[in-house]
Tab-separated table of C-alpha atoms and ligand atoms in Angstrom:
chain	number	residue	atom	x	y	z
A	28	UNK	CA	16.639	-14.628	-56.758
A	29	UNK	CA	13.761	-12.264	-57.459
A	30	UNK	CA	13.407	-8.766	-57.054
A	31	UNK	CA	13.767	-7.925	-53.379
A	32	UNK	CA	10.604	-5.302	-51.580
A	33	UNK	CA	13.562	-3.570	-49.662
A	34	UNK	CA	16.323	-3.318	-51.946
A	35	UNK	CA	19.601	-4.249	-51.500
A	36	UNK	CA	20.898	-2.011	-54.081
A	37	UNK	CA	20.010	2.041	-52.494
A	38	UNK	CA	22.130	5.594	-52.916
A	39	UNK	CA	21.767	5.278	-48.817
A	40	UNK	CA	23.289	1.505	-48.632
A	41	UNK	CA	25.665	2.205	-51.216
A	42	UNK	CA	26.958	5.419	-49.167
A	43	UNK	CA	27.117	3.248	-46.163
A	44	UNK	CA	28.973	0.495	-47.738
A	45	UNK	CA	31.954	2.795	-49.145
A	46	UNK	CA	34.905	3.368	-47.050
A	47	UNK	CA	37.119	4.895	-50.314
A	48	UNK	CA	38.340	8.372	-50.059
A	49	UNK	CA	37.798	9.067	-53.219
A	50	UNK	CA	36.389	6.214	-55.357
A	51	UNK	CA	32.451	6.686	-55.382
A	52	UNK	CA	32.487	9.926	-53.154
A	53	UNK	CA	30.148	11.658	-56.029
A	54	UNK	CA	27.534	9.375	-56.315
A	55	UNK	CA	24.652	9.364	-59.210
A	56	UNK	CA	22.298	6.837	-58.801
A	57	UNK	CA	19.649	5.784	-61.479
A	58	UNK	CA	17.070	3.380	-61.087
A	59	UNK	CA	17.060	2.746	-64.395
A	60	UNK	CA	19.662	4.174	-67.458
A	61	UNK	CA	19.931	2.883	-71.162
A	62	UNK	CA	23.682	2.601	-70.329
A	63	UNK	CA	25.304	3.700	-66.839
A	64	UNK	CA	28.549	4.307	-69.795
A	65	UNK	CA	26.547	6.011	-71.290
A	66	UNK	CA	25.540	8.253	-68.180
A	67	UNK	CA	29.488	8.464	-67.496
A	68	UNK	CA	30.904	9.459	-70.554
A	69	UNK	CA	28.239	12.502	-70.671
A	70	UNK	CA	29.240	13.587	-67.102
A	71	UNK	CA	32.509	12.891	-67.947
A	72	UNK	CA	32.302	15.252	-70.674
A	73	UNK	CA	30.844	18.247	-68.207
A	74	UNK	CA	34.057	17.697	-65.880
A	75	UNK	CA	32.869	15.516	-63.222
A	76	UNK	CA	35.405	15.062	-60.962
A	77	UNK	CA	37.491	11.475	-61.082
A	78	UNK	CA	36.255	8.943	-59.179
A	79	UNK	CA	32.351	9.682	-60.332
A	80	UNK	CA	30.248	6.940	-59.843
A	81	UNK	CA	26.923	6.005	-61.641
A	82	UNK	CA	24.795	2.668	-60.445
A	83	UNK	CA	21.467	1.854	-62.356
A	84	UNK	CA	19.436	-0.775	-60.926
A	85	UNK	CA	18.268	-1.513	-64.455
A	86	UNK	CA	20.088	-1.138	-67.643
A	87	UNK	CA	17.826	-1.208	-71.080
A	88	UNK	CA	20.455	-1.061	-73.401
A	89	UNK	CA	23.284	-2.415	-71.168
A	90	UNK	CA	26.371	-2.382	-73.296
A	91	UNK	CA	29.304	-5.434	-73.713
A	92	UNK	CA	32.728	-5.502	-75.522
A	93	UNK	CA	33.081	-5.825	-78.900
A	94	UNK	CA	29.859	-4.341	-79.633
A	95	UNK	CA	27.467	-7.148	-77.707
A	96	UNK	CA	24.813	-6.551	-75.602
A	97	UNK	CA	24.838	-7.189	-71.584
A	98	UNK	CA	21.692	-8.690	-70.489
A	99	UNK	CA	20.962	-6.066	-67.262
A	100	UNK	CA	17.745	-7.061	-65.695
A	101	UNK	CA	16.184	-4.964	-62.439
A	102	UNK	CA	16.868	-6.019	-58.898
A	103	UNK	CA	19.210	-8.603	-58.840
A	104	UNK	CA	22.652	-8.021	-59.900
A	105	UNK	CA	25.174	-4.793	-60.174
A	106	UNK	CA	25.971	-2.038	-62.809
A	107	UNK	CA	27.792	0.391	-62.309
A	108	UNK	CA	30.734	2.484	-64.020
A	109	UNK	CA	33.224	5.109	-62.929
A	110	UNK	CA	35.004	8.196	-64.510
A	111	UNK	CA	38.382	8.340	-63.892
A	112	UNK	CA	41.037	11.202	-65.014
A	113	UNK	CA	44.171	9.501	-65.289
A	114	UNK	CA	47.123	11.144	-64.161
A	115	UNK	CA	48.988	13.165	-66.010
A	116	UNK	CA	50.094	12.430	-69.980
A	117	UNK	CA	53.575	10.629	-69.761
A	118	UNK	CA	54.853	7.291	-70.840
A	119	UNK	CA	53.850	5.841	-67.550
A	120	UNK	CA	50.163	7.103	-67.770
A	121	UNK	CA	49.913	5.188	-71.051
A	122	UNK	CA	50.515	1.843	-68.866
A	123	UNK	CA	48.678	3.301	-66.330
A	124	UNK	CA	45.459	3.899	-68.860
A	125	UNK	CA	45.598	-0.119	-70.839
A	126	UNK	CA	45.866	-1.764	-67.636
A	127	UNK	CA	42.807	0.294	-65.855
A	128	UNK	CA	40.626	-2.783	-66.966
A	129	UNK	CA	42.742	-5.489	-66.064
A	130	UNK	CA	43.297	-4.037	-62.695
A	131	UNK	CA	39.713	-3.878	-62.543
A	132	UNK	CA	38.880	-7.437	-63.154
A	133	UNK	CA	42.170	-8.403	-59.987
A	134	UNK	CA	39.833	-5.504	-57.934
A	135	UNK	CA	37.038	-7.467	-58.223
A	136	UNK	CA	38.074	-10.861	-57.768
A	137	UNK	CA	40.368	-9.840	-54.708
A	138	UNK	CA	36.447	-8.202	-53.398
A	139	UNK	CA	34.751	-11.635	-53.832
A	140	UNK	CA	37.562	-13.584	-52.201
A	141	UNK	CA	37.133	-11.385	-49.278
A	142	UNK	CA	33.333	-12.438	-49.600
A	143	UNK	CA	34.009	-15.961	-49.481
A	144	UNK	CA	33.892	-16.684	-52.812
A	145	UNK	CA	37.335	-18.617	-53.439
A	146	UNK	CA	37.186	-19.957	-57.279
A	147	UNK	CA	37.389	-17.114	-59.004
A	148	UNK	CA	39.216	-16.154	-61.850
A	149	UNK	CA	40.152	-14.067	-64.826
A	150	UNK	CA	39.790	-15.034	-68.451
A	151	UNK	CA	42.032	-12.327	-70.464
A	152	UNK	CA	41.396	-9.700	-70.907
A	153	UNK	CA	38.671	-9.207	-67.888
A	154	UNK	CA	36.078	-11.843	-67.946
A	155	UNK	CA	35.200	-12.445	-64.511
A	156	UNK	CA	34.773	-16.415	-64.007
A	157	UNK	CA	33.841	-18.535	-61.464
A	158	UNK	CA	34.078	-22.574	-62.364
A	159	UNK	CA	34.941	-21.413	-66.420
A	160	UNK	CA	31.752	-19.810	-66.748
A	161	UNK	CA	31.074	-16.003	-66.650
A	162	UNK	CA	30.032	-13.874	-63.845
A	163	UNK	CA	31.090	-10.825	-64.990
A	164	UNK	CA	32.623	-8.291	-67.058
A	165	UNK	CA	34.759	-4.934	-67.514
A	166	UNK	CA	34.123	-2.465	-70.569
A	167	UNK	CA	36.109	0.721	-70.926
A	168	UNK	CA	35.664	3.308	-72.985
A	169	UNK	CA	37.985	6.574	-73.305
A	170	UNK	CA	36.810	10.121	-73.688
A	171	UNK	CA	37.911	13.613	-74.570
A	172	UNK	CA	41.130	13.098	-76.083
A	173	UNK	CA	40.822	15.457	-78.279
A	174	UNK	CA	39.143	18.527	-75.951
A	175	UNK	CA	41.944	17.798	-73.480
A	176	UNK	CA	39.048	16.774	-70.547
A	177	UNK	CA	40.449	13.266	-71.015
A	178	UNK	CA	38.783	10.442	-69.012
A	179	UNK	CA	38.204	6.893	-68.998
A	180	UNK	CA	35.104	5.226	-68.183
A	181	UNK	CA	35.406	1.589	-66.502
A	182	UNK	CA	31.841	0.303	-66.992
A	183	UNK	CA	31.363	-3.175	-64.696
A	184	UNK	CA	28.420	-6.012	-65.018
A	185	UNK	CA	28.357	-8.600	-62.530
A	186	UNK	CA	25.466	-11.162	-61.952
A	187	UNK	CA	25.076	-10.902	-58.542
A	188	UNK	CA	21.832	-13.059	-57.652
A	189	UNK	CA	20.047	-13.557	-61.066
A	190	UNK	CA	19.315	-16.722	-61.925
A	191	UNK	CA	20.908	-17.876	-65.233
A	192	UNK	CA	17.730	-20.053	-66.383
A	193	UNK	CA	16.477	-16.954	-67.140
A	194	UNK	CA	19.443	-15.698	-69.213
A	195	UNK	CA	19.007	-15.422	-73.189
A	196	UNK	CA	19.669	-19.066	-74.591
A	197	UNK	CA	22.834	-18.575	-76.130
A	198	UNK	CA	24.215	-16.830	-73.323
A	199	UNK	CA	23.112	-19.962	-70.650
A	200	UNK	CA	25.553	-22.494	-71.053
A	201	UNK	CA	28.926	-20.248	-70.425
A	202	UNK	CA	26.882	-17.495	-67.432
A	203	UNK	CA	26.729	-17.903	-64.231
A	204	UNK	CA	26.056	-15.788	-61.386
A	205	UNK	CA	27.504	-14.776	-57.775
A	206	UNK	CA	24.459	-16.428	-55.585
A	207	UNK	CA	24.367	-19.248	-58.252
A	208	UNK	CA	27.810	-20.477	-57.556
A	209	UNK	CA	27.769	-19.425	-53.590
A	210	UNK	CA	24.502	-20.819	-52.727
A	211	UNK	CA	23.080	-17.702	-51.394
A	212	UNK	CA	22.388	-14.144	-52.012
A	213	UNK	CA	25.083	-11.312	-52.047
A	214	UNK	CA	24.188	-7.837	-50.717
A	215	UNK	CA	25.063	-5.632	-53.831
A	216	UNK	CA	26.012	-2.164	-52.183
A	217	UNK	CA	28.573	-3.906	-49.812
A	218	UNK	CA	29.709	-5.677	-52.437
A	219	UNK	CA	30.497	-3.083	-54.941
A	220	UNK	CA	32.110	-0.871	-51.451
A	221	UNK	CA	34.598	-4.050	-51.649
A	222	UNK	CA	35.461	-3.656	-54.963
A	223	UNK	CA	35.304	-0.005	-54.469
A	224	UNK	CA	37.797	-0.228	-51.866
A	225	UNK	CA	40.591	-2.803	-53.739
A	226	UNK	CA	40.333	-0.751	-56.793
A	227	UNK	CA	41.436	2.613	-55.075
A	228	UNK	CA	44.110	0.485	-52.871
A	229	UNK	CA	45.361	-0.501	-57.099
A	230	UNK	CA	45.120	2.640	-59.082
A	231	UNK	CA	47.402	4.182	-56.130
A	232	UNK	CA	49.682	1.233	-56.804
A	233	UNK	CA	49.330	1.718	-60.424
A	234	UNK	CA	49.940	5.049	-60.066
A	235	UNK	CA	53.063	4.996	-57.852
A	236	UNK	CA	56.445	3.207	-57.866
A	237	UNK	CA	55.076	-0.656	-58.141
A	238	UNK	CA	52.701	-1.172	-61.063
A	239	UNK	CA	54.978	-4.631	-61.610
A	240	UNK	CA	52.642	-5.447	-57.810
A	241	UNK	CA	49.296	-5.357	-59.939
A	242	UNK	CA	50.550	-6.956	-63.108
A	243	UNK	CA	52.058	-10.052	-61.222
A	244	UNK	CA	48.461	-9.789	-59.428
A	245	UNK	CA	47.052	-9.873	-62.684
A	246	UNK	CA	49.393	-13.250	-64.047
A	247	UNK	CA	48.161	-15.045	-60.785
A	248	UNK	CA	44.474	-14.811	-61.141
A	249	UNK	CA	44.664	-14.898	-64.901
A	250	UNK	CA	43.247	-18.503	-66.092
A	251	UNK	CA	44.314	-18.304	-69.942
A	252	UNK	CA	47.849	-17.552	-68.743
A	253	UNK	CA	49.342	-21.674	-69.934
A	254	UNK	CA	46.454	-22.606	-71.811
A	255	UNK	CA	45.994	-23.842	-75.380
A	256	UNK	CA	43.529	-21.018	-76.582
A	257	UNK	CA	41.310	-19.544	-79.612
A	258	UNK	CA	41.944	-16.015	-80.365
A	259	UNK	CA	39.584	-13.790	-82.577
A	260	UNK	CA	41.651	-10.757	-82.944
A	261	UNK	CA	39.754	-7.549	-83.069
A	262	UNK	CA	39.082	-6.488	-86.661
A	263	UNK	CA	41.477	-10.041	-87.573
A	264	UNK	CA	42.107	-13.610	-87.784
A	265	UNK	CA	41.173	-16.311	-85.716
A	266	UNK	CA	44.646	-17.925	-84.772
A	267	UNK	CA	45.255	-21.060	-82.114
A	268	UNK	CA	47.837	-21.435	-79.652
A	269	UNK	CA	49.215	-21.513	-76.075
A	270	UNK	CA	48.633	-18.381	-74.397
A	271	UNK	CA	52.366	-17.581	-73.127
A	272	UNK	CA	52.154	-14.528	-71.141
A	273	UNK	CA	51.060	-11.255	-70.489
A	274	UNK	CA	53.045	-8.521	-71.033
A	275	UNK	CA	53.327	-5.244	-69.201
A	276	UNK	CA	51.519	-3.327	-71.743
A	277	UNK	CA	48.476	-5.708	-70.894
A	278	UNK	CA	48.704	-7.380	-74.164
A	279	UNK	CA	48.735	-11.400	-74.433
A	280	UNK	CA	51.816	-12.661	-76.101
A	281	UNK	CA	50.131	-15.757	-77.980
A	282	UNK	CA	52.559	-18.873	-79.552
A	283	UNK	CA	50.229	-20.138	-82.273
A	284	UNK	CA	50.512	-23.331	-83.259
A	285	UNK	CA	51.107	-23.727	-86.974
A	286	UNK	CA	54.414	-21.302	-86.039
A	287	UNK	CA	56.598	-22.598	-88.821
A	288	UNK	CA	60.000	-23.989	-87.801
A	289	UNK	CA	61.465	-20.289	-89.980
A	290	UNK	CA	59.142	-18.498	-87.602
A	291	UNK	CA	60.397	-20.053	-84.534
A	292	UNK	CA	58.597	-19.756	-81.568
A	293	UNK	CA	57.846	-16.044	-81.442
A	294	UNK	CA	55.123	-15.072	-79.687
A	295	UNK	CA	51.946	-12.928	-81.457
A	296	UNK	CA	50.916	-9.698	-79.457
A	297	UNK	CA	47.437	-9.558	-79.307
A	298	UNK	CA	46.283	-5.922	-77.515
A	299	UNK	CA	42.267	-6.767	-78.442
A	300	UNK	CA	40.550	-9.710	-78.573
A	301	UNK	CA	38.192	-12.451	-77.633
A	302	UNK	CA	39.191	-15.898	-76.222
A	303	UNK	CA	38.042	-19.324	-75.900
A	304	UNK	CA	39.782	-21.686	-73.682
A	305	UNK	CA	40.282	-24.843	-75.708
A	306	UNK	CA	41.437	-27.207	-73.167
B	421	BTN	C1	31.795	-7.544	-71.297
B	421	BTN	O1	31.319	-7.662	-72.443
B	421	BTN	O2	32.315	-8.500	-70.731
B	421	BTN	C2	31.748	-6.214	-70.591
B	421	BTN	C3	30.396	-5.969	-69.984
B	421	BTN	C4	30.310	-4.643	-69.258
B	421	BTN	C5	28.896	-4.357	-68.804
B	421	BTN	C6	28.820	-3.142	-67.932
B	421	BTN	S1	27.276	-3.006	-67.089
B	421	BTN	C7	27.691	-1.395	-66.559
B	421	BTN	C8	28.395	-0.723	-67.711
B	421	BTN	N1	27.411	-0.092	-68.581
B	421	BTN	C9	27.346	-0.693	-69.765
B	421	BTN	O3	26.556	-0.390	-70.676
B	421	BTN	N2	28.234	-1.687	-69.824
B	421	BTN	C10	29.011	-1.808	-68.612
């Protein structure tokens, strides 16, 4: 699990791993980037084409949701993020745009099933987990709304073969890591050119006639889907419940549980937040 003399992580392997037609086809490779976001929502503001892709080796001010910080050490595991221009403004782009990270987090688990890694699932919104602890994790961040050069960035951390010993302290009990969980190493280039390749196969779906085939996706693989949970709502309260179900605006439809009898069992629509399963 330490840095590797011949990398696993190259421009070269990456090209050779990808088999999308579009996904990843401009490639910008850093070996190491404050923020490969960061990177993406400049070139995404000097019209690079959708489907840009930026992969740092080393992030030094890796970013999280909710403002926290993603621990990005060199040689070991995979960031990466990708502009995407969403299709034309309509009401079916605006599904199209909240679900981009959700159908990110099904892209990636359907890559690491094909990798042998079986257990893996998603903690809503798009915490990638493997035996309830983290592996991973989507961040999105929109763009040029108001210059009409709209884009969305899908930022993506995954620890790939870092050991999580080494992890900050208060991040070591809940992290885990690809090679941790598998028992061996993961080659990162063909293993983002898997995700690369699921991802494309869903933003066509999305994009087409069946985005109800990627949300159902989504409800499968989702592990908070039936579970008594603790919500802290973006910018809110901290309410607990059972999570209930997902809608198809991406948003979890939460049944707290000190719902008074007046309030019947209506369910809370939570578009931002950050969960805990409680049991
Ligand atoms: C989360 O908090 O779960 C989301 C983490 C997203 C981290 C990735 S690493 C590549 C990209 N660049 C960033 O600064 N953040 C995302």
């Amino acid at each position: 699990m330490t840095r590797k003399a011949d990398s696993d992580l190259t421009p070269d392997r990456i090209r050779d791993a990808l088999r999308t037609p579009v996904l990843g086809r401009r490639l910008e490779w850093r070996q190491e980037a404050p923020s490969t976001n960061g990177v993406a929502l400049e070139l995404a503001q000097s019209d690079a084409p959708h489907g840009t892709l930026i992969v740092a080796d080393h992030q030094t001010a890796g970013r999280g949701r909710l403002g926290r910080v993603w621990h990005s050490p060199p040689g070991c595991n995979l960031y990466w993020s990708l502009v995407l221009r969403p299709p034309s403004p309509s009401a079916d782009s605006t599904h199209y745009v909240s679900w981009i990270p959700l159908v990110t987090g099904v892209a990636i688990a359907r890559a690491l099933h094909a990798l042998g890694l079986a257990r893996v699932s998603l903690k809503w919104p798009n915490d990638i987990q493997l035996q309830e602890r983290k592996a991973g994790g989507v961040l999105c961040e929109r763009t040029g709304l108001r210059t009409g050069n709209s884009a969305v960035v899908v930022g993506v951390g995954i620890n790939v073969n870092s050991d999580p010993a080494t992890f900050p302290e208060e991040f070591r009990d809940h992290t885990t890591s690809l090679a941790t969980e598998a028992g061996a190493p993961f080659d990162r280039s063909r293993l983002l050119g898997e995700i690369l390749a699921q991802l494309e196969d869903r933003l066509e779906t999305m994009a087409g006639e069946r985005h109800e085939d990627v949300v159902e996706e989504y409800r499968e693989l989702c592990s908070t889907l039936r579970r008594q949970v603790r919500v802290h709502i973006v910018g809110g309260e901290t309410l607990e419940g059972r999570a209930d179900s997902i809608g198809i605006d991406g948003a979890l439809r939460l049944i707290p549980n000190d719902a008074t009898p007046s309030q019947g069992s209506e369910p809370i629509v939570i578009h931002a937040g950050d969960v805990v399963h409680v049991r």
